Every structure is written in C-alpha cells, then in structure tokens.
Tab-separated table of C-alpha atoms in Angstrom:
chain	number	residue	atom	x	y	z
A	126	MET	CA	76.328	68.026	37.447
A	127	ASP	CA	78.975	65.522	36.523
A	128	ASN	CA	78.180	64.986	32.861
A	129	GLY	CA	80.409	65.941	29.959
A	130	THR	CA	79.145	69.485	29.313
A	131	ALA	CA	81.015	72.616	30.289
A	132	ASP	CA	78.576	73.762	32.952
A	133	GLY	CA	77.776	70.297	34.267
A	134	ALA	CA	74.084	70.644	33.385
A	135	SER	CA	71.973	68.548	31.050
A	136	ASN	CA	71.149	69.979	27.631
A	137	GLY	CA	67.547	70.294	28.593
A	138	ASP	CA	68.101	72.798	31.391
A	139	SER	CA	71.421	74.377	30.423
A	140	ALA	CA	69.733	77.713	29.663
A	141	HIS	CA	68.448	78.190	33.230
A	142	THR	CA	70.212	80.952	35.155
A	143	ASP	CA	68.175	80.936	38.384
A	144	ASP	CA	71.131	79.599	40.342
A	145	ALA	CA	73.721	81.845	38.703
A	146	PRO	CA	76.155	83.181	41.317
A	147	CYS	CA	76.046	86.894	42.104
A	148	VAL	CA	78.690	89.536	42.567
A	149	ASN	CA	77.748	92.854	44.173
A	150	GLY	CA	74.111	92.143	43.441
A	151	HIS	CA	74.698	91.437	39.749
A	152	ALA	CA	73.832	88.045	38.341
A	153	GLU	CA	77.089	86.429	37.348
A	154	ASP	CA	76.649	83.998	34.503
A	155	PRO	CA	79.667	82.328	32.937
A	156	ALA	CA	78.222	83.021	29.500
A	157	GLY	CA	78.699	86.728	30.142
A	158	PRO	CA	77.006	88.865	27.460
A	159	TYR	CA	75.583	85.690	25.910
A	160	ALA	CA	73.653	84.722	29.024
A	161	GLY	CA	70.235	85.595	27.656
A	162	GLY	CA	68.038	83.248	25.634
A	163	PRO	CA	69.566	80.681	23.318
A	164	TRP	CA	72.910	82.491	23.228
A	165	ARG	CA	73.885	80.893	26.539
A	166	ASN	CA	73.455	77.442	24.994
A	167	TYR	CA	75.515	78.461	21.972
A	168	PHE	CA	78.253	79.789	24.242
A	169	LEU	CA	78.409	76.570	26.259
A	170	ILE	CA	78.317	74.363	23.149
A	171	LEU	CA	81.208	76.341	21.691
A	172	LEU	CA	83.119	76.083	24.965
A	173	ASP	CA	82.631	72.318	24.986
A	174	ARG	CA	84.084	71.964	21.492
A	175	ILE	CA	87.165	74.127	21.924
A	176	PRO	CA	90.222	71.858	22.296
A	177	THR	CA	92.042	74.402	24.463
A	178	PRO	CA	91.571	73.800	28.220
A	179	ILE	CA	89.396	76.682	29.450
A	180	ALA	CA	87.752	77.611	32.741
A	181	VAL	CA	85.696	80.601	33.858
A	182	CYS	CA	86.321	81.518	37.490
A	183	ARG	CA	85.457	84.021	40.139
A	184	ALA	CA	88.061	86.670	40.878
A	185	TYR	CA	89.472	84.617	43.754
A	186	GLY	CA	89.790	81.460	41.651
A	187	GLU	CA	86.629	79.420	42.247
A	188	VAL	CA	85.740	77.565	39.037
A	189	LEU	CA	82.287	78.432	37.683
A	190	ILE	CA	82.516	76.335	34.525
A	191	ALA	CA	85.221	74.339	32.779
A	192	ASN	CA	85.246	72.705	29.390
A	193	PRO	CA	86.006	69.008	28.788
A	194	ALA	CA	89.559	69.813	27.664
A	195	MET	CA	90.290	71.383	31.060
A	196	ALA	CA	88.602	68.571	32.964
A	197	ALA	CA	90.610	66.007	31.009
A	198	GLN	CA	93.788	67.322	32.650
A	199	TRP	CA	92.402	65.895	35.874
A	200	GLY	CA	90.843	62.740	34.446
A	201	THR	CA	87.333	63.925	35.253
A	202	VAL	CA	84.324	65.716	33.758
A	203	PRO	CA	83.596	69.469	33.793
A	204	GLY	CA	80.958	69.341	36.501
A	205	GLN	CA	83.453	67.887	38.961
A	206	LEU	CA	85.687	70.960	38.666
A	207	ARG	CA	82.916	73.420	39.493
A	208	GLY	CA	83.481	74.992	42.896
A	209	ARG	CA	87.147	74.026	43.066
A	210	ASN	CA	89.846	76.677	43.195
A	211	LEU	CA	92.421	77.089	40.440
A	212	LEU	CA	95.140	77.363	43.080
A	213	ASP	CA	94.180	73.902	44.309
A	214	LEU	CA	94.567	72.559	40.769
A	215	PHE	CA	97.650	74.389	39.566
A	216	GLU	CA	100.806	75.405	41.370
A	217	PRO	CA	102.282	78.720	40.163
A	218	ARG	CA	105.992	78.433	39.441
A	219	ALA	CA	106.639	82.046	40.458
A	220	LYS	CA	104.614	83.651	43.239
A	221	ALA	CA	105.442	87.084	41.831
A	222	GLN	CA	103.288	86.373	38.771
A	223	LEU	CA	100.311	85.578	40.986
A	224	ASP	CA	100.912	88.650	43.151
A	225	ARG	CA	100.920	90.824	40.026
A	226	LEU	CA	97.508	89.470	39.025
A	227	ILE	CA	96.079	90.015	42.521
A	228	ASP	CA	97.338	93.607	42.615
A	229	ALA	CA	95.898	94.286	39.153
A	230	LEU	CA	92.460	92.989	40.150
A	231	ARG	CA	92.539	95.046	43.343
A	232	LEU	CA	93.302	98.178	41.304
A	233	GLY	CA	90.602	97.420	38.743
A	234	ARG	CA	92.965	96.776	35.850
A	235	ARG	CA	91.870	94.486	33.063
A	236	SER	CA	94.850	93.092	31.268
A	237	ARG	CA	95.915	89.612	30.263
A	238	TYR	CA	98.250	87.923	32.718
A	239	PRO	CA	100.323	84.789	31.982
A	240	ILE	CA	101.164	82.550	34.928
A	241	GLU	CA	103.589	79.635	34.625
A	242	VAL	CA	102.079	76.631	36.382
A	243	ARG	CA	102.693	72.945	37.027
A	244	TRP	CA	100.415	70.105	38.047
A	245	ARG	CA	100.240	66.331	38.244
A	246	ASP	CA	98.813	64.492	35.257
A	247	ALA	CA	95.745	62.511	36.263
A	248	THR	CA	96.607	59.509	34.098
A	249	ASP	CA	100.139	58.670	35.196
A	250	GLY	CA	100.995	61.175	37.937
A	251	THR	CA	103.826	62.793	36.008
A	252	GLU	CA	104.454	66.483	36.554
A	253	ARG	CA	103.195	68.644	33.703
A	254	GLU	CA	104.022	72.261	32.958
A	255	GLY	CA	102.200	74.982	31.087
A	256	GLU	CA	100.964	78.536	31.100
A	257	LEU	CA	97.656	79.803	32.408
A	258	THR	CA	96.565	82.987	30.669
A	259	ILE	CA	94.215	84.860	32.986
A	260	ASP	CA	91.937	87.405	31.345
A	261	PRO	CA	89.422	89.472	33.382
A	262	VAL	CA	86.117	89.427	31.508
A	263	GLY	CA	82.524	90.557	31.849
A	264	ASP	CA	80.666	93.793	32.407
A	265	PRO	CA	83.120	96.596	33.319
A	266	SER	CA	80.676	97.769	35.990
A	267	VAL	CA	81.038	94.474	37.848
A	268	ASN	CA	83.978	94.479	40.224
A	269	PRO	CA	85.750	92.203	40.785
A	270	PRO	CA	85.360	90.671	37.316
A	271	ALA	CA	85.121	87.028	36.390
A	272	LEU	CA	88.303	85.458	35.075
A	273	LEU	CA	88.763	83.532	31.856
A	274	ALA	CA	91.610	81.032	32.277
A	275	LEU	CA	93.158	79.387	29.219
A	276	LEU	CA	95.732	76.663	29.732
A	277	ARG	CA	98.528	76.124	27.254
A	278	VAL	CA	100.012	72.729	28.029
A	279	ARG	CA	103.721	72.569	27.421
A	280	GLU	CA	104.272	69.313	25.628
A	281	SER	CA	107.556	67.768	26.649
A	282	ALA	CA	109.414	66.874	23.482
A	283	PRO	CA	110.785	63.365	23.486
A	284	GLN	CA	114.448	63.317	24.284
A	285	PRO	CA	116.584	62.339	21.304
A	286	ALA	CA	118.133	58.921	21.571
A	287	PRO	CA	121.648	59.175	22.903
A	288	ARG	CA	124.160	58.914	20.128
A	289	ALA	CA	126.780	56.265	20.624
A	290	ALA	CA	130.345	57.446	20.835
A	291	ALA	CA	132.050	56.599	17.564
A	292	SER	CA	135.067	58.330	16.159
A	293	PRO	CA	135.079	59.478	12.516
A	294	VAL	CA	137.340	56.549	11.605
A	295	GLU	CA	135.037	54.063	13.366
A	296	ALA	CA	131.987	55.539	11.637
A	297	ARG	CA	133.711	55.195	8.228
A	298	ILE	CA	134.639	51.579	8.971
A	299	LEU	CA	131.063	50.767	9.964
A	300	THR	CA	129.742	52.520	6.865
A	301	LEU	CA	131.901	50.410	4.575
A	302	ALA	CA	131.164	47.233	6.536
A	303	ALA	CA	127.425	47.889	6.266
A	304	GLY	CA	127.841	48.096	2.481
A	305	GLY	CA	129.441	44.649	2.385
A	306	ALA	CA	133.100	45.649	2.074
A	307	THR	CA	135.713	43.143	3.204
A	308	THR	CA	138.261	43.930	5.880
A	309	ALA	CA	140.967	44.258	3.257
A	310	SER	CA	138.952	46.629	1.073
A	311	ILE	CA	138.031	48.741	4.115
A	312	GLY	CA	141.723	49.021	4.957
A	313	THR	CA	142.579	50.013	1.386
A	314	ALA	CA	139.855	52.678	1.314
A	315	LEU	CA	140.932	54.196	4.624
A	316	GLY	CA	144.683	53.672	4.437
A	317	LEU	CA	144.696	51.117	7.263
A	318	THR	CA	146.178	47.680	7.565
A	319	VAL	CA	143.939	44.664	8.023
A	320	ASP	CA	145.060	44.493	11.639
A	321	GLY	CA	144.172	48.182	12.061
A	322	VAL	CA	140.630	47.608	10.778
A	323	ASN	CA	140.197	44.595	13.037
A	324	TYR	CA	141.503	46.613	15.972
A	325	HIS	CA	138.746	49.221	15.550
A	326	LEU	CA	136.052	46.598	15.003
A	327	THR	CA	137.122	44.695	18.106
A	328	ARG	CA	137.058	47.849	20.233
A	329	LEU	CA	133.566	48.697	18.985
A	330	ALA	CA	132.337	45.156	19.633
A	331	ARG	CA	133.587	45.280	23.217
A	332	ARG	CA	132.188	48.753	23.812
A	333	TRP	CA	128.750	47.848	22.491
A	334	ARG	CA	128.847	44.284	23.840
A	335	VAL	CA	128.045	42.523	20.582
A	336	GLN	CA	129.701	39.701	18.666
A	337	GLY	CA	130.220	39.501	14.920
A	338	ARG	CA	130.234	42.105	12.167
A	339	THR	CA	126.518	41.707	11.381
A	340	ALA	CA	125.517	42.453	14.971
A	341	LEU	CA	127.974	45.340	15.065
A	342	VAL	CA	126.423	46.969	11.991
A	343	ALA	CA	122.913	46.419	13.317
A	344	ARG	CA	123.890	48.027	16.618
A	345	ALA	CA	125.358	50.990	14.760
A	346	TYR	CA	121.975	51.634	13.110
A	347	VAL	CA	120.082	51.291	16.403
A	348	LEU	CA	122.439	53.682	18.180
A	349	GLY	CA	122.223	56.274	15.418
A	350	VAL	CA	125.789	56.035	14.206
A	351	LEU	CA	124.623	55.074	10.692
A	352	SER	CA	121.800	56.833	8.873
A	353	PRO	CA	118.726	54.583	8.492
A	354	ASP	CA	117.568	56.515	5.417
A	355	SER	CA	120.678	56.249	3.242
A	356	TRP	CA	121.881	53.739	0.670
A	357	PRO	CA	124.717	53.212	0.120
A	358	PRO	CA	125.240	53.353	3.892
A	359	ALA	CA	126.335	56.689	5.322
A	360	PRO	CA	127.178	58.039	8.762
A	361	ALA	CA	124.244	59.718	10.549
C-alpha cells in the first residue's frame, strides 16, 4: 500500500478490483473506462509516469489514487495519500472557488474548475502556491462523479539580485577604471578633474565598504553595476 505505484498496490495484483469503492451501487474504479482487463494496468502505469501531480478523488475529496508526482509534494509515496482528503492537503486561497465547485457538483454539472491553493512543502516547510484543476470524470450515469485533480505548481522565480545604487557618472568611472584607465585619463574622458574622479571613487568605496580600486571594481561586478559579459567593460 505504501510502495511507489499510483494505486499503492504491487504490480502483481494491481489489476484486482474486488475492493474498488462503490458509489450508488456502481463499482468505482479510478481507472474509469479502462478498469477492465489489462487496460487498468496500462492506465496506472501511465499515471505513474506523468510528471504532473495528479490525484483521482471521490466527489467530497477523498483520494482514491495519486501518482508519484503528487505524493512527492508531501515527501511520501502514493499509497500514503490514499484515503486522505484534498482539503486536508491543500488550502484554497478563495473559498468562493470551492463553493462554485460544490454547487456545480450538486447540480450535476461537469465542467473544469480551477482552484488556487497553497500548501507547505514537505522538504523545507516553505509555503508553496499553485492551481488545482478539478475535472469531474467517469460514467455520466454515476452521480456524484469522481474527480480528477491536476496540480500546477507555481514555481517561484528567483528574485533578481538587488542592483547597487550607482549614478550614471559613477558607472562610467567604474567602467573606465575596470578597463585600466588612470585617474587622469578618466577625468579627461568625462570632463572631470582628478580630484573630482577621486571624490566619486571615495564615495563609492565608503558606500560599498571596500578599500582600493581593484576591490571597488570587483564589487561593481558582483553588485551588477558592470556587465559581466562585456569587454571592454560596460555598464550593466
């Protein structure tokens, strides 16, 4: 029950449906129309290999089967999710979205319903966000239907490194300094006196807490003031 397959059963007995849950007297098998013969095995093998987190649930949220990608969100195996409720695993961000799904199921509608959810990552406890797409599936004569839940994990893009505050004049000075220009030649290029160039370099050194021109240029690259992909040096 706690192995790595979608239904938590060993390969040898995965085709058995004797213990399949029932709804209104109808055998409810997560494989749906593929429940008979070898098709059930094919369905479960396919489910195992799909990288998208997927679960098949009862209408009120109890998990019948889950694939490894879904179980991985909780640091476990598919069999350990069977019998748990989706609402215990995911927290809807907007109750109105959940209410809309409940009303639709009560009225017998079969549409696809997106629900924004959040949950705690099993590996480091950080809060994750994503979208559960709930799709009623199965024989239309069976009411309420089973639910196919697909999770789209919203990957949080890494925040760009904060750019250091550098005025256009400071960036030009650093660019020329990175190319090996002397203080005098920097002043000539920018229309500044030697003292004016040194004034800007000293202010930058104090702001960034470094000493010496070499360290100042290196800091400018680390902070994103100078482009790391350009030669001759250029502002980022």
